[in-house]
Amino acid sequence: MNQKLYDQNREAFIKEIKGSKELREEKLKVKVLAMAYPNGIQGEITKKTLKEAGYHCAFTIKWGALHSPMAANRDPFELPRY
């Protein structure tokens, strides 16, 4: 989920992000606000597309503590985790 994939097939890239969110919301009957990057792969276009799709944050595979409140984190679309 990075610029290279976006450049290869923009429609599929956007559909993957927006479509998967819509599907999970439909199946779970809850608003989906967060995601985890597959294999930690992400880029600026990914963050932009996530924001446009209505996500509030995303988790990386970077090691680190998550701060509370959420605003205390440097970038809500590059959240670390253990």
CSV table of N, CA and C in Angstrom, one decimal:
chain,number,residue,atom,x,y,z
A,1,MET,N,0.8,-1.2,0.0
A,1,MET,CA,0.0,0.0,0.0
A,1,MET,C,0.9,1.2,0.0
A,2,ASN,N,1.5,1.5,-1.1
A,2,ASN,CA,2.4,2.6,-1.2
A,2,ASN,C,2.3,3.2,-2.6
A,3,GLN,N,3.1,4.2,-2.9
A,3,GLN,CA,3.1,5.0,-4.1
A,3,GLN,C,3.2,4.1,-5.3
A,4,LYS,N,4.1,3.1,-5.2
A,4,LYS,CA,4.3,2.2,-6.4
A,4,LYS,C,3.0,1.4,-6.7
A,5,LEU,N,2.3,0.9,-5.7
A,5,LEU,CA,1.0,0.2,-6.0
A,5,LEU,C,0.0,1.2,-6.5
A,6,TYR,N,0.0,2.4,-6.0
A,6,TYR,CA,-1.0,3.4,-6.4
A,6,TYR,C,-0.7,3.7,-7.9
A,7,ASP,N,0.5,3.9,-8.2
A,7,ASP,CA,0.9,4.2,-9.6
A,7,ASP,C,0.5,3.1,-10.6
A,8,GLN,N,0.7,1.9,-10.1
A,8,GLN,CA,0.4,0.7,-11.0
A,8,GLN,C,-1.1,0.6,-11.3
A,9,ASN,N,-2.0,0.8,-10.3
A,9,ASN,CA,-3.4,0.7,-10.5
A,9,ASN,C,-4.1,1.5,-9.5
A,10,ARG,N,-4.4,2.7,-9.8
A,10,ARG,CA,-5.0,3.7,-8.9
A,10,ARG,C,-6.4,3.2,-8.4
A,11,GLU,N,-7.2,2.8,-9.3
A,11,GLU,CA,-8.5,2.4,-9.0
A,11,GLU,C,-8.5,1.2,-8.0
A,12,ALA,N,-7.7,0.2,-8.2
A,12,ALA,CA,-7.6,-1.0,-7.4
A,12,ALA,C,-7.1,-0.6,-6.0
A,13,PHE,N,-6.2,0.4,-6.0
A,13,PHE,CA,-5.6,0.8,-4.7
A,13,PHE,C,-6.7,1.5,-3.9
A,14,ILE,N,-7.4,2.4,-4.5
A,14,ILE,CA,-8.5,3.1,-3.7
A,14,ILE,C,-9.6,2.1,-3.3
A,15,LYS,N,-10.0,1.2,-4.2
A,15,LYS,CA,-11.0,0.3,-3.9
A,15,LYS,C,-10.6,-0.6,-2.8
A,16,GLU,N,-9.4,-1.0,-2.7
A,16,GLU,CA,-8.9,-1.8,-1.6
A,16,GLU,C,-9.1,-1.1,-0.3
A,17,ILE,N,-8.8,0.1,-0.2
A,17,ILE,CA,-8.9,0.9,1.0
A,17,ILE,C,-10.3,1.2,1.4
A,18,LYS,N,-11.0,1.8,0.5
A,18,LYS,CA,-12.4,2.2,0.7
A,18,LYS,C,-13.4,1.0,0.8
A,19,GLY,N,-13.2,0.0,-0.2
A,19,GLY,CA,-14.0,-1.1,-0.2
A,19,GLY,C,-13.9,-2.0,1.0
A,20,SER,N,-12.7,-2.2,1.5
A,20,SER,CA,-12.5,-3.1,2.6
A,20,SER,C,-13.1,-2.5,3.9
A,21,LYS,N,-13.1,-1.1,4.0
A,21,LYS,CA,-13.7,-0.4,5.1
A,21,LYS,C,-15.2,-0.6,5.0
A,22,GLU,N,-15.8,-0.4,3.9
A,22,GLU,CA,-17.2,-0.5,3.7
A,22,GLU,C,-17.7,-1.9,4.0
A,23,LEU,N,-17.0,-2.9,3.5
A,23,LEU,CA,-17.3,-4.3,3.8
A,23,LEU,C,-17.3,-4.6,5.3
A,24,ARG,N,-16.2,-4.2,6.0
A,24,ARG,CA,-16.1,-4.5,7.4
A,24,ARG,C,-17.2,-3.8,8.2
A,25,GLU,N,-17.5,-2.6,7.8
A,25,GLU,CA,-18.6,-1.8,8.5
A,25,GLU,C,-20.0,-2.5,8.3
A,26,GLU,N,-20.2,-3.0,7.1
A,26,GLU,CA,-21.4,-3.7,6.7
A,26,GLU,C,-21.5,-5.0,7.5
A,27,LYS,N,-20.5,-5.8,7.6
A,27,LYS,CA,-20.5,-7.1,8.2
A,27,LYS,C,-20.5,-6.9,9.8
A,28,LEU,N,-19.8,-6.0,10.3
A,28,LEU,CA,-19.6,-5.8,11.7
A,28,LEU,C,-20.7,-4.9,12.3
A,29,LYS,N,-21.3,-4.1,11.5
A,29,LYS,CA,-22.4,-3.2,12.0
A,29,LYS,C,-21.8,-2.1,12.9
A,30,VAL,N,-20.6,-1.8,12.7
A,30,VAL,CA,-19.9,-0.7,13.5
A,30,VAL,C,-19.1,0.2,12.6
A,31,LYS,N,-18.8,1.4,13.0
A,31,LYS,CA,-18.0,2.3,12.2
A,31,LYS,C,-16.5,1.9,12.4
A,32,VAL,N,-15.8,1.6,11.3
A,32,VAL,CA,-14.4,1.3,11.3
A,32,VAL,C,-13.6,2.5,11.2
A,33,LEU,N,-12.7,2.8,12.2
A,33,LEU,CA,-12.0,4.0,12.2
A,33,LEU,C,-10.5,3.8,12.1
A,34,ALA,N,-10.0,2.6,12.3
A,34,ALA,CA,-8.6,2.3,12.3
A,34,ALA,C,-8.2,1.1,11.4
A,35,MET,N,-7.0,1.1,11.0
A,35,MET,CA,-6.5,-0.1,10.2
A,35,MET,C,-5.1,-0.3,10.5
A,36,ALA,N,-4.6,-1.5,10.2
A,36,ALA,CA,-3.2,-1.8,10.3
A,36,ALA,C,-2.6,-2.0,8.9
A,37,TYR,N,-1.5,-1.4,8.6
A,37,TYR,CA,-0.9,-1.6,7.3
A,37,TYR,C,-0.5,-3.0,7.0
A,38,PRO,N,-0.9,-3.6,5.9
A,38,PRO,CA,-0.4,-5.0,5.6
A,38,PRO,C,1.1,-5.0,5.5
A,39,ASN,N,1.7,-5.8,6.2
A,39,ASN,CA,3.2,-6.0,6.3
A,39,ASN,C,3.9,-4.7,6.6
A,40,GLY,N,3.1,-3.7,7.1
A,40,GLY,CA,3.7,-2.4,7.5
A,40,GLY,C,4.0,-1.5,6.3
A,41,ILE,N,3.6,-1.9,5.1
A,41,ILE,CA,3.9,-1.1,3.9
A,41,ILE,C,2.9,0.0,3.8
A,42,GLN,N,3.4,1.2,3.7
A,42,GLN,CA,2.6,2.4,3.6
A,42,GLN,C,3.4,3.6,3.0
A,43,GLY,N,2.7,4.6,2.7
A,43,GLY,CA,3.3,5.8,2.2
A,43,GLY,C,2.4,7.0,2.3
A,44,GLU,N,2.8,8.1,1.8
A,44,GLU,CA,2.0,9.3,2.0
A,44,GLU,C,0.7,9.2,1.2
A,45,ILE,N,0.7,8.6,0.0
A,45,ILE,CA,-0.6,8.4,-0.7
A,45,ILE,C,-1.5,7.5,0.1
A,46,THR,N,-1.0,6.5,0.8
A,46,THR,CA,-1.8,5.6,1.6
A,46,THR,C,-2.5,6.4,2.7
A,47,LYS,N,-1.7,7.2,3.4
A,47,LYS,CA,-2.3,8.0,4.5
A,47,LYS,C,-3.4,9.0,3.9
A,48,LYS,N,-3.1,9.6,2.8
A,48,LYS,CA,-4.1,10.5,2.2
A,48,LYS,C,-5.4,9.8,1.9
A,49,THR,N,-5.2,8.6,1.3
A,49,THR,CA,-6.4,7.8,0.9
A,49,THR,C,-7.2,7.3,2.1
A,50,LEU,N,-6.5,6.9,3.1
A,50,LEU,CA,-7.1,6.5,4.4
A,50,LEU,C,-8.0,7.6,5.0
A,51,LYS,N,-7.4,8.8,5.0
A,51,LYS,CA,-8.1,10.0,5.5
A,51,LYS,C,-9.4,10.3,4.7
A,52,GLU,N,-9.2,10.2,3.4
A,52,GLU,CA,-10.4,10.4,2.5
A,52,GLU,C,-11.5,9.4,2.7
A,53,ALA,N,-11.1,8.2,3.0
A,53,ALA,CA,-12.0,7.1,3.2
A,53,ALA,C,-12.7,7.2,4.6
A,54,GLY,N,-12.2,8.0,5.5
A,54,GLY,CA,-12.9,8.2,6.8
A,54,GLY,C,-12.2,7.5,7.9
A,55,TYR,N,-11.0,7.0,7.7
A,55,TYR,CA,-10.2,6.4,8.8
A,55,TYR,C,-9.7,7.6,9.7
A,56,HIS,N,-9.5,7.3,11.0
A,56,HIS,CA,-9.0,8.2,11.9
A,56,HIS,C,-7.5,8.0,12.3
A,57,CYS,N,-7.1,6.7,12.1
A,57,CYS,CA,-5.7,6.3,12.4
A,57,CYS,C,-5.3,5.0,11.8
A,58,ALA,N,-4.0,4.7,11.8
A,58,ALA,CA,-3.5,3.5,11.2
A,58,ALA,C,-2.3,3.0,12.0
A,59,PHE,N,-2.1,1.7,12.1
A,59,PHE,CA,-1.0,1.1,12.8
A,59,PHE,C,0.1,0.6,11.9
A,60,THR,N,1.3,0.9,12.2
A,60,THR,CA,2.5,0.4,11.5
A,60,THR,C,2.9,-0.9,12.2
A,61,ILE,N,4.1,-1.4,11.7
A,61,ILE,CA,4.7,-2.5,12.4
A,61,ILE,C,5.9,-2.0,13.2
A,62,LYS,N,6.0,-0.6,13.4
A,62,LYS,CA,7.1,0.0,14.1
A,62,LYS,C,6.9,-0.3,15.6
A,63,TRP,N,7.9,-0.7,16.3
A,63,TRP,CA,7.9,-1.0,17.7
A,63,TRP,C,7.8,0.3,18.5
A,64,GLY,N,6.9,0.4,19.5
A,64,GLY,CA,6.8,1.5,20.3
A,64,GLY,C,5.5,1.6,21.0
A,65,ALA,N,5.5,2.6,22.0
A,65,ALA,CA,4.3,2.8,22.8
A,65,ALA,C,3.3,3.7,22.1
A,66,LEU,N,2.0,3.4,22.3
A,66,LEU,CA,1.0,4.3,21.8
A,66,LEU,C,0.6,5.2,23.0
A,67,HIS,N,0.5,6.5,22.7
A,67,HIS,CA,0.3,7.5,23.7
A,67,HIS,C,-1.2,7.9,23.8
A,68,SER,N,-1.6,8.2,25.0
A,68,SER,CA,-3.0,8.6,25.2
A,68,SER,C,-3.0,10.0,25.8
A,69,PRO,N,-3.8,10.9,25.3
A,69,PRO,CA,-4.8,10.8,24.3
A,69,PRO,C,-4.1,10.6,22.9
A,70,MET,N,-4.9,10.3,22.0
A,70,MET,CA,-4.5,10.0,20.6
A,70,MET,C,-3.7,11.2,20.0
A,71,ALA,N,-4.1,12.4,20.4
A,71,ALA,CA,-3.4,13.6,19.9
A,71,ALA,C,-2.0,13.7,20.4
A,72,ALA,N,-1.6,12.9,21.4
A,72,ALA,CA,-0.2,13.0,21.9
A,72,ALA,C,0.8,12.2,21.0
A,73,ASN,N,0.2,11.5,20.0
A,73,ASN,CA,1.1,10.7,19.0
A,73,ASN,C,1.5,11.7,17.9
A,74,ARG,N,2.7,11.5,17.4
A,74,ARG,CA,3.2,12.3,16.4
A,74,ARG,C,2.4,12.3,15.1
A,75,ASP,N,1.9,11.2,14.7
A,75,ASP,CA,1.1,11.1,13.5
A,75,ASP,C,0.1,9.9,13.7
A,76,PRO,N,-1.2,10.2,13.7
A,76,PRO,CA,-2.2,9.2,13.9
A,76,PRO,C,-2.2,8.1,12.8
A,77,PHE,N,-1.6,8.4,11.7
A,77,PHE,CA,-1.5,7.4,10.6
A,77,PHE,C,-0.2,6.7,10.5
A,78,GLU,N,0.6,6.8,11.6
A,78,GLU,CA,1.8,6.0,11.8
A,78,GLU,C,2.0,5.6,13.2
A,79,LEU,N,1.0,5.0,13.7
A,79,LEU,CA,1.0,4.6,15.2
A,79,LEU,C,1.8,3.3,15.4
A,80,PRO,N,2.7,3.3,16.4
A,80,PRO,CA,3.5,2.2,16.7
A,80,PRO,C,2.7,1.2,17.5
A,81,ARG,N,3.2,0.0,17.7
A,81,ARG,CA,2.6,-1.0,18.5
A,81,ARG,C,3.6,-2.0,19.0
A,82,TYR,N,3.2,-2.8,20.0
A,82,TYR,CA,4.0,-3.8,20.5
A,82,TYR,C,3.6,-5.2,19.9
